[in-house]
Short mmCIF file of C-alpha atoms in Angstrom, two decimals:
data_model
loop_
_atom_site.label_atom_id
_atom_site.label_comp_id
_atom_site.label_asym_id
_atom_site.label_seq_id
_atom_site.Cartn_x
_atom_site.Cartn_y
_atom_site.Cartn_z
CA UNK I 1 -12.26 -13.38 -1.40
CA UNK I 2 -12.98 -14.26 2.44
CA UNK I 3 -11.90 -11.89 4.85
CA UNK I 4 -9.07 -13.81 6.22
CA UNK I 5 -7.39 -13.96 3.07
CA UNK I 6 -7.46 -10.39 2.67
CA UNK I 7 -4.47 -7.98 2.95
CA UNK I 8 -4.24 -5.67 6.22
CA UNK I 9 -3.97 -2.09 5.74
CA UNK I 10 -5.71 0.25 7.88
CA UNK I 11 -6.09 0.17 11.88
CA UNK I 12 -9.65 0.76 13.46
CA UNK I 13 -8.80 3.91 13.97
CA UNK I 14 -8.31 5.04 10.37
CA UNK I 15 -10.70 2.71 8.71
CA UNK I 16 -13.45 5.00 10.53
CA UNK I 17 -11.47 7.70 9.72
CA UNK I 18 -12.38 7.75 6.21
CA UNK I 19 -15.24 5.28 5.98
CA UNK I 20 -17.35 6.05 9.10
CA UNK I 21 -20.57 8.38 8.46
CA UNK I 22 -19.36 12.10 9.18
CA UNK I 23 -20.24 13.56 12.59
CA UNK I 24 -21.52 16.95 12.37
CA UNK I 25 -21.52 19.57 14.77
CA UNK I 26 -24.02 22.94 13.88
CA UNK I 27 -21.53 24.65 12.18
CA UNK I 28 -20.94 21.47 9.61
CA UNK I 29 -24.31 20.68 8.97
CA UNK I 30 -25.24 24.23 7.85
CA UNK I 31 -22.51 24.20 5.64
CA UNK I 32 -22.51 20.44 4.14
CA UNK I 33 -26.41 20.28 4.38
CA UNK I 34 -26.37 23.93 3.00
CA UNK I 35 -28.36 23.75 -0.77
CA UNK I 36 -27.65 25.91 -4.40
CA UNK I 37 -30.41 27.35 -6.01
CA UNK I 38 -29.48 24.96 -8.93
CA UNK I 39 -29.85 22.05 -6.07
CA UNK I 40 -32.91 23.87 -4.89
CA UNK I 41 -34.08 23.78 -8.38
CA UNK I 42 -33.85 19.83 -9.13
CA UNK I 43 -34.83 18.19 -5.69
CA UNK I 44 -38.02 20.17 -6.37
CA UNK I 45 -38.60 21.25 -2.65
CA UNK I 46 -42.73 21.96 -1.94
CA UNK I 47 -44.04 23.40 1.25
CA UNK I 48 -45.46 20.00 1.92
CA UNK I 49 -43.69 16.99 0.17
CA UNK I 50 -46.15 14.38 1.42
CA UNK I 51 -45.21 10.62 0.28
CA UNK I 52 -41.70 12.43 -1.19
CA UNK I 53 -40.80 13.43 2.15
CA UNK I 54 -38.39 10.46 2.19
CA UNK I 55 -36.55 10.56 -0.34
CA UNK I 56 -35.78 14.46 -0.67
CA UNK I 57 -34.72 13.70 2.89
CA UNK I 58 -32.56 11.18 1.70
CA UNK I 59 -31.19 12.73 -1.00
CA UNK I 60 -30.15 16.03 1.03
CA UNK I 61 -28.54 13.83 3.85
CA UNK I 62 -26.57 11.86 0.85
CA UNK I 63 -25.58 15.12 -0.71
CA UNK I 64 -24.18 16.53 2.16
CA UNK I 65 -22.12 13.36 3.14
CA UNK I 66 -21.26 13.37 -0.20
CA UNK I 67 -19.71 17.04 0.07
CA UNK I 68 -17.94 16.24 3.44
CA UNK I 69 -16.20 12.51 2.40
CA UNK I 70 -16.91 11.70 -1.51
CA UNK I 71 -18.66 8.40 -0.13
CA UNK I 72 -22.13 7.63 0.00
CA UNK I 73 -23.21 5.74 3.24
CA UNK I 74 -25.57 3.29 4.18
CA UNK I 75 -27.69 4.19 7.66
CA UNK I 76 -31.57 4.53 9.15
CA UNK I 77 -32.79 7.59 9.80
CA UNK I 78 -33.15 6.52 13.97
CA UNK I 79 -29.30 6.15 13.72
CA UNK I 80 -28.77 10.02 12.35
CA UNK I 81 -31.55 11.70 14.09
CA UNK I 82 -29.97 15.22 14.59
CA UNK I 83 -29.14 15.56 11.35
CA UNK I 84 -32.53 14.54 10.12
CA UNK I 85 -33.86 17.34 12.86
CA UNK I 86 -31.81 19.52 11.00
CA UNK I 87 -32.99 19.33 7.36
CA UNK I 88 -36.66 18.22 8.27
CA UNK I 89 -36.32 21.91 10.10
CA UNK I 90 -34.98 23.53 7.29
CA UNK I 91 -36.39 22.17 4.30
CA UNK I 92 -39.28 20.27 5.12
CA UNK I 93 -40.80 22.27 7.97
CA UNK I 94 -44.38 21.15 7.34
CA UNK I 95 -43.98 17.35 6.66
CA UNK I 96 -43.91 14.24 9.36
CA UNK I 97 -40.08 12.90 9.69
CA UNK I 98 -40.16 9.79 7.92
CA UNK I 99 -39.18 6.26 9.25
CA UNK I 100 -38.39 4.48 5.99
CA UNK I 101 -35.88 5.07 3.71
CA UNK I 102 -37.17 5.21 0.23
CA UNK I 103 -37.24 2.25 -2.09
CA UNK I 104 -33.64 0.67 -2.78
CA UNK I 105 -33.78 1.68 -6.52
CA UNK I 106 -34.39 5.11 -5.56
CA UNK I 107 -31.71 4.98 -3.18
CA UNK I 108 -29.53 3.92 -6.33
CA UNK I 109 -30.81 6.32 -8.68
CA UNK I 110 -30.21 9.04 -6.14
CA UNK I 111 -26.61 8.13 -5.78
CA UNK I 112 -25.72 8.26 -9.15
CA UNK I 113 -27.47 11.77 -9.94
CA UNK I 114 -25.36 13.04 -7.03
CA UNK I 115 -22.28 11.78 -9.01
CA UNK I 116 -23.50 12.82 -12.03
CA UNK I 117 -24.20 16.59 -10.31
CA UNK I 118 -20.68 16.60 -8.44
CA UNK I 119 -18.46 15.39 -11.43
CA UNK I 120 -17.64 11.85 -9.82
CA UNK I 121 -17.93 8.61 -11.26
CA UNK I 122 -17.19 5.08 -9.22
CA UNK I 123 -14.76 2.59 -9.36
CA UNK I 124 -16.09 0.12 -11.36
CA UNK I 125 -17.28 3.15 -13.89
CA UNK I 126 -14.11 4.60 -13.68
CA UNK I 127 -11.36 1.61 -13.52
CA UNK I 128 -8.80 2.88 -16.28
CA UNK I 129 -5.50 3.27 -17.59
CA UNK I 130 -4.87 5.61 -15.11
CA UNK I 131 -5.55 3.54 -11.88
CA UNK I 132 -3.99 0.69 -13.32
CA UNK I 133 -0.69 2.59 -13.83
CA UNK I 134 -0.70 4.13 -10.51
CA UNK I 135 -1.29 0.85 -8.69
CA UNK I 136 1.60 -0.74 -11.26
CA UNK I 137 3.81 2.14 -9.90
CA UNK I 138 3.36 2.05 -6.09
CA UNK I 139 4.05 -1.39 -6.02
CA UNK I 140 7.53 -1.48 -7.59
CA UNK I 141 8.08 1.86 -5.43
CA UNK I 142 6.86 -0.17 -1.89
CA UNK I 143 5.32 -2.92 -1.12
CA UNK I 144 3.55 -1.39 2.29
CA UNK I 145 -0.32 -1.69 1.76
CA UNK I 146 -1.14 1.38 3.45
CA UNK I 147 1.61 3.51 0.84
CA UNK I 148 -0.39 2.26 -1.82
CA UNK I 149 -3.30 2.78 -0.23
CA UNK I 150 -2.54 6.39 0.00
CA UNK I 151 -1.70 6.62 -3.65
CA UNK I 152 -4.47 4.72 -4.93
CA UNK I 153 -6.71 7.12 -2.65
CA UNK I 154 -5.11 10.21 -4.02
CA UNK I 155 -5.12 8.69 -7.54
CA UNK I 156 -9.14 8.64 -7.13
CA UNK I 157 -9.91 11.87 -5.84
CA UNK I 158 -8.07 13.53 -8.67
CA UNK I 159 -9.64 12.07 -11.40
CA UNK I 160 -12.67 12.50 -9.45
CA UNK I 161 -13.58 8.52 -8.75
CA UNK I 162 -15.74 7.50 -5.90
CA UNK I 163 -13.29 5.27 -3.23
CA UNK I 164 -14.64 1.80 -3.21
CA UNK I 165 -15.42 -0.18 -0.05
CA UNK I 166 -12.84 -1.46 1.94
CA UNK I 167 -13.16 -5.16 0.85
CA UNK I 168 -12.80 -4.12 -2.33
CA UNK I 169 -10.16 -2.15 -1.82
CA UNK I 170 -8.19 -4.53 -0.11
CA UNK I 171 -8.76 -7.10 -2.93
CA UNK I 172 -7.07 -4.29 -5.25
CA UNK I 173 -4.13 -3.94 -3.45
CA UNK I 174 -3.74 -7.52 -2.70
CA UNK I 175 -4.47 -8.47 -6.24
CA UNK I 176 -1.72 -5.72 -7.10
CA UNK I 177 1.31 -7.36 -5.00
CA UNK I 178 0.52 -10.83 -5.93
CA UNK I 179 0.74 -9.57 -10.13
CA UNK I 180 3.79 -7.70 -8.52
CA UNK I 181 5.33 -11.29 -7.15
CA UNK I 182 4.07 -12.97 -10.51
CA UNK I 183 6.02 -10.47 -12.53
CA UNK I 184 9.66 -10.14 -10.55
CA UNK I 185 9.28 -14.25 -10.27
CA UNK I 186 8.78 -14.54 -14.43
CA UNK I 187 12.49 -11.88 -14.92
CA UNK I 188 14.12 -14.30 -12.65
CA UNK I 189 13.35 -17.80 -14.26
CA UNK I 190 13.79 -16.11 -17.44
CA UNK I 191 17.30 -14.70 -16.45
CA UNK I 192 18.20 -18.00 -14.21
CA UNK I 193 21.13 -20.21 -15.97
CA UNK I 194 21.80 -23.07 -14.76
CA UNK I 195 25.93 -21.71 -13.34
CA UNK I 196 24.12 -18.84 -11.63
CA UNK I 197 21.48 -21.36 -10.09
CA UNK I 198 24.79 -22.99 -9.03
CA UNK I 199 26.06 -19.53 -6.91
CA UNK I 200 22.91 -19.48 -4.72
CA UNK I 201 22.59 -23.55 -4.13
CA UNK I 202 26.45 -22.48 -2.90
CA UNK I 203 25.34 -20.26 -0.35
CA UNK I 204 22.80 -22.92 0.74
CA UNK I 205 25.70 -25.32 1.56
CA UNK I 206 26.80 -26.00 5.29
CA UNK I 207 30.27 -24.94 6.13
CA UNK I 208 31.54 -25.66 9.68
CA UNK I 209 28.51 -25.37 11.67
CA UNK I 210 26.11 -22.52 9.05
CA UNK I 211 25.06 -21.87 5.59
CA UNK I 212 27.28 -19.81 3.85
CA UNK I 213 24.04 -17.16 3.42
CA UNK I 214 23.75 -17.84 7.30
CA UNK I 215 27.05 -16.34 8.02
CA UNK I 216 26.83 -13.61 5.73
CA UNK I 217 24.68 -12.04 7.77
CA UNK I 218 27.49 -11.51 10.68
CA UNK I 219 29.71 -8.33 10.85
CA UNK I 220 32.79 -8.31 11.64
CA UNK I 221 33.57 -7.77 15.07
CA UNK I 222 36.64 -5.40 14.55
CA UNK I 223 39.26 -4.74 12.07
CA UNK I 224 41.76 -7.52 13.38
CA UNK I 225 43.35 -9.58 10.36
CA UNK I 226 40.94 -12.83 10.94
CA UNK I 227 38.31 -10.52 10.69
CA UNK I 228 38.84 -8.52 7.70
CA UNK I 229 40.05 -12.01 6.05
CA UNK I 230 36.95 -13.03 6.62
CA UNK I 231 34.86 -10.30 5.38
CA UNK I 232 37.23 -11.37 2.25
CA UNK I 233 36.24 -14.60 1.95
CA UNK I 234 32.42 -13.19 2.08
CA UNK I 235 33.18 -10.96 -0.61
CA UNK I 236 34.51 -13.92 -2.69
CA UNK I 237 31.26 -15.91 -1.95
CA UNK I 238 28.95 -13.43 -3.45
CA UNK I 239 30.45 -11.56 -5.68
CA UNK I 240 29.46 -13.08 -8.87
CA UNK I 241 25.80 -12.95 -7.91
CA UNK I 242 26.01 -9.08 -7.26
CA UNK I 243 27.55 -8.67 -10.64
CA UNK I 244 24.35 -10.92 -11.23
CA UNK I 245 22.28 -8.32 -9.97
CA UNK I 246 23.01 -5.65 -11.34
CA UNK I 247 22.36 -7.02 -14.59
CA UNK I 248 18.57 -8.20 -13.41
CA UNK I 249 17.60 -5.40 -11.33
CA UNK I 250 17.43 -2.85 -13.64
CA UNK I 251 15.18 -5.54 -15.57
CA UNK I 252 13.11 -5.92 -12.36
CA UNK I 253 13.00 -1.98 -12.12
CA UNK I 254 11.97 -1.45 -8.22
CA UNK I 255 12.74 1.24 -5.89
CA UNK I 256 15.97 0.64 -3.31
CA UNK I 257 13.21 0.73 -0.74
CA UNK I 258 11.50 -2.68 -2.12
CA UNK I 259 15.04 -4.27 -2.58
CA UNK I 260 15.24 -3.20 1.04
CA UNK I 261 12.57 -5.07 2.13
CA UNK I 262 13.11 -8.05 -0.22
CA UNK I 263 16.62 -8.22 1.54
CA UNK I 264 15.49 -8.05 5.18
CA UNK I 265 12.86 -11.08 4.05
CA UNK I 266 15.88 -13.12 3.38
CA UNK I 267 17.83 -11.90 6.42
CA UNK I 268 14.71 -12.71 8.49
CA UNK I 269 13.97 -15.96 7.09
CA UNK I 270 16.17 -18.52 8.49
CA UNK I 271 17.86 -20.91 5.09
CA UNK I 272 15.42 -24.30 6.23
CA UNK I 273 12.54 -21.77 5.07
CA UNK I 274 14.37 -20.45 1.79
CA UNK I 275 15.17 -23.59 1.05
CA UNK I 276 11.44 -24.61 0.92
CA UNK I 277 10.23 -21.47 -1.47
CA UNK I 278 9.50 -21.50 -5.26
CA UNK I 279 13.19 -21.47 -6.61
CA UNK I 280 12.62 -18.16 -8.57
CA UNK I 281 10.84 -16.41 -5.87
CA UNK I 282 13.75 -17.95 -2.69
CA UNK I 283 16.56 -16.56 -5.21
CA UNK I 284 15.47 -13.71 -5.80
CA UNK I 285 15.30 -12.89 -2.45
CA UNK I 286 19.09 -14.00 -1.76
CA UNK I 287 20.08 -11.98 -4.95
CA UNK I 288 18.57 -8.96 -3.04
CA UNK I 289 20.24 -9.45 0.47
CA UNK I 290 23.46 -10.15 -1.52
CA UNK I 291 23.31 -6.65 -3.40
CA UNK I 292 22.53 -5.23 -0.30
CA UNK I 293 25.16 -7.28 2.09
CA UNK I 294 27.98 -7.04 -0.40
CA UNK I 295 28.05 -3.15 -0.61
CA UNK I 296 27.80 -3.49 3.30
CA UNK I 297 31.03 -5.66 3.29
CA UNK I 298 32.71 -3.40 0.60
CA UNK I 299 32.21 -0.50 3.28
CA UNK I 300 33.14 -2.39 6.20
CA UNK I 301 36.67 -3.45 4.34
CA UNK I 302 37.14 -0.12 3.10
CA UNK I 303 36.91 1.51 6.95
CA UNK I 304 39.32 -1.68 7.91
CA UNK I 305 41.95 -0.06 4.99
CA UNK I 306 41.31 3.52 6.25
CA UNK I 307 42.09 1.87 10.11
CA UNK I 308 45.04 -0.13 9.28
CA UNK I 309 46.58 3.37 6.99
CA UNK I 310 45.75 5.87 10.26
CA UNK I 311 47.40 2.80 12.64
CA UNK I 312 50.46 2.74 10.10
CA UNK I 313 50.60 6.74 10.34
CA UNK I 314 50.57 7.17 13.59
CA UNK I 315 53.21 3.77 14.56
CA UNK I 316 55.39 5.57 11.91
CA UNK I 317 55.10 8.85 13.64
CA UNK I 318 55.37 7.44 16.51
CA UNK I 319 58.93 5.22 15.93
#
């Protein structure tokens, strides 16, 4: 997938956050570079290392990134060189500091011992049930990117899973929502009759000078009679396609949040736009804004009741 296809989901800011090489001060780097006997024991530390120099060197500097983030990291030694300083001055006081990294299958091999050592597996090792869930259940609880992202991240680290690259993780999430769409768009067609069909083309109809769905979207501006006889009349417009959703909704099974946003997409859109969607996917959207907007108008009648009563109250009082 090319990169301008791919979802957005984390800033500058907090994509180095989590996938920019740790900066150690002293105090880190004695800790996170800090090695077990058992460790000790099976990188097979000599007083002089000679041609292994290398990749003990870059097996220590893996390990410790490795304890600080649970990513491995691709660098040169010239772009690290205090940390180098650090373990060539610790462990491998009486070899040259190498320039090379050792060979790329090395590199490999190293990275999955460390995971092997530390409990971890990676992604593509450890793609389950469990991930597959957890992605399936963020996205009918939001449709933010970065919420999922968060989950999906959490997800990992529990069951011990090394966090893929960003790319890839962006693919995930992106291939999530889309399966997401696909999914809400098949219960709609499949719950679509041909009268209901008939309630939403309705609201795409122009009545004086906007769509019905157009002027759904005004609120009354106070609780004279025109007003509230209005809000009526809005009621009457929709009110077989929120009976209509509550019947599919439950189907759908998404949090109020995501009908929330699915709403506020039709509210934003303007009806030329709707108009031009997939028929499932445009209706869908209505069906949401209507739920939402009808409950709205409900409430706004109900506090036009409760104004009229107190008005009545008082004028009787009053005479």
């Amino acid at each position: 997938m090319a990169n301008s296809q791919r979802i957005y989901i984390l800033n500058n800011q907090e994509l180095s956050a989590i996938y920019d090489l740790p900066k150690f001060n002293d105090v880190e780097r004695r800790h996170f570079f800090a090695l077990s006997d058992f460790e000790l024991e099976k990188i097979k530390l000599r007083p002089f290392n000679g041609r292994e120099t290398s990749s003990k060197l870059y097996f220590i500097l893996q390990l410790g990134y490795f304890k600080a983030k649970h990513l491995f990291f691709r660098f040169q030694y010239s772009e690290i060189k205090d940390d180098v300083s650090f373990i060539c001055n610790t462990y491998l006081i009486n070899d040259l500091v190498p320039k090379v990294l050792p060979t790329r299958k090395f590199q490999l091999n190293t990275l999955q011992q460390i995971m092997q050592w530390m409990g971890f597996q990676s992604y593509s090792d450890g793609e389950s049930g469990i991930i597959r869930n957890t992605l399936t259940d963020s996205a009918r609880r939001t449709v933010s990117p970065v919420d999922i992202f968060v989950e999906l991240r959490h997800t990992l680290e529990k069951n011990k899973i090394v966090l893929p690259p960003y790319s890839v993780v962006q693919d995930i999430i992106g291939a999530t929502l889309k399966k997401e769409e696909d999914r809400i768009t098949q219960i709609m067609q499949h719950h679509l009759t041909l009268e209901i069909e008939l309630l939403f083309q309705n609201l795409f109809v122009i009545e004086d000078v906007f769509y019905k769905i157009t002027e759904l979207k005004f609120d009354a501006k106070s609780f004279q009679t025109e007003e509230m006889q209005g809000e009526l009349d809005k009621l009457q417009d929709c009110s077989e396609i929120y009976c209509f959703s509550n019947k599919v909704l439950p189907h759908i099974d998404i949090s109020k949040k995501n009908i929330e946003h699915y709403a506020d997409l039709a509210k934003n859109y303007t009806a030329y736009r709707l108009k031009r969607m997939p028929k499932a996917q445009a209706y869908f959207y209505v069906m949401c804004y209507v739920h939402n907007r009808y409950e709205k108008i409900v409430n706004n009648l109900i506090k036009g009741f409760i104004y009229y009563v107190d008005k009545y109250n008082a004028d009787s009082k009053k005479y």
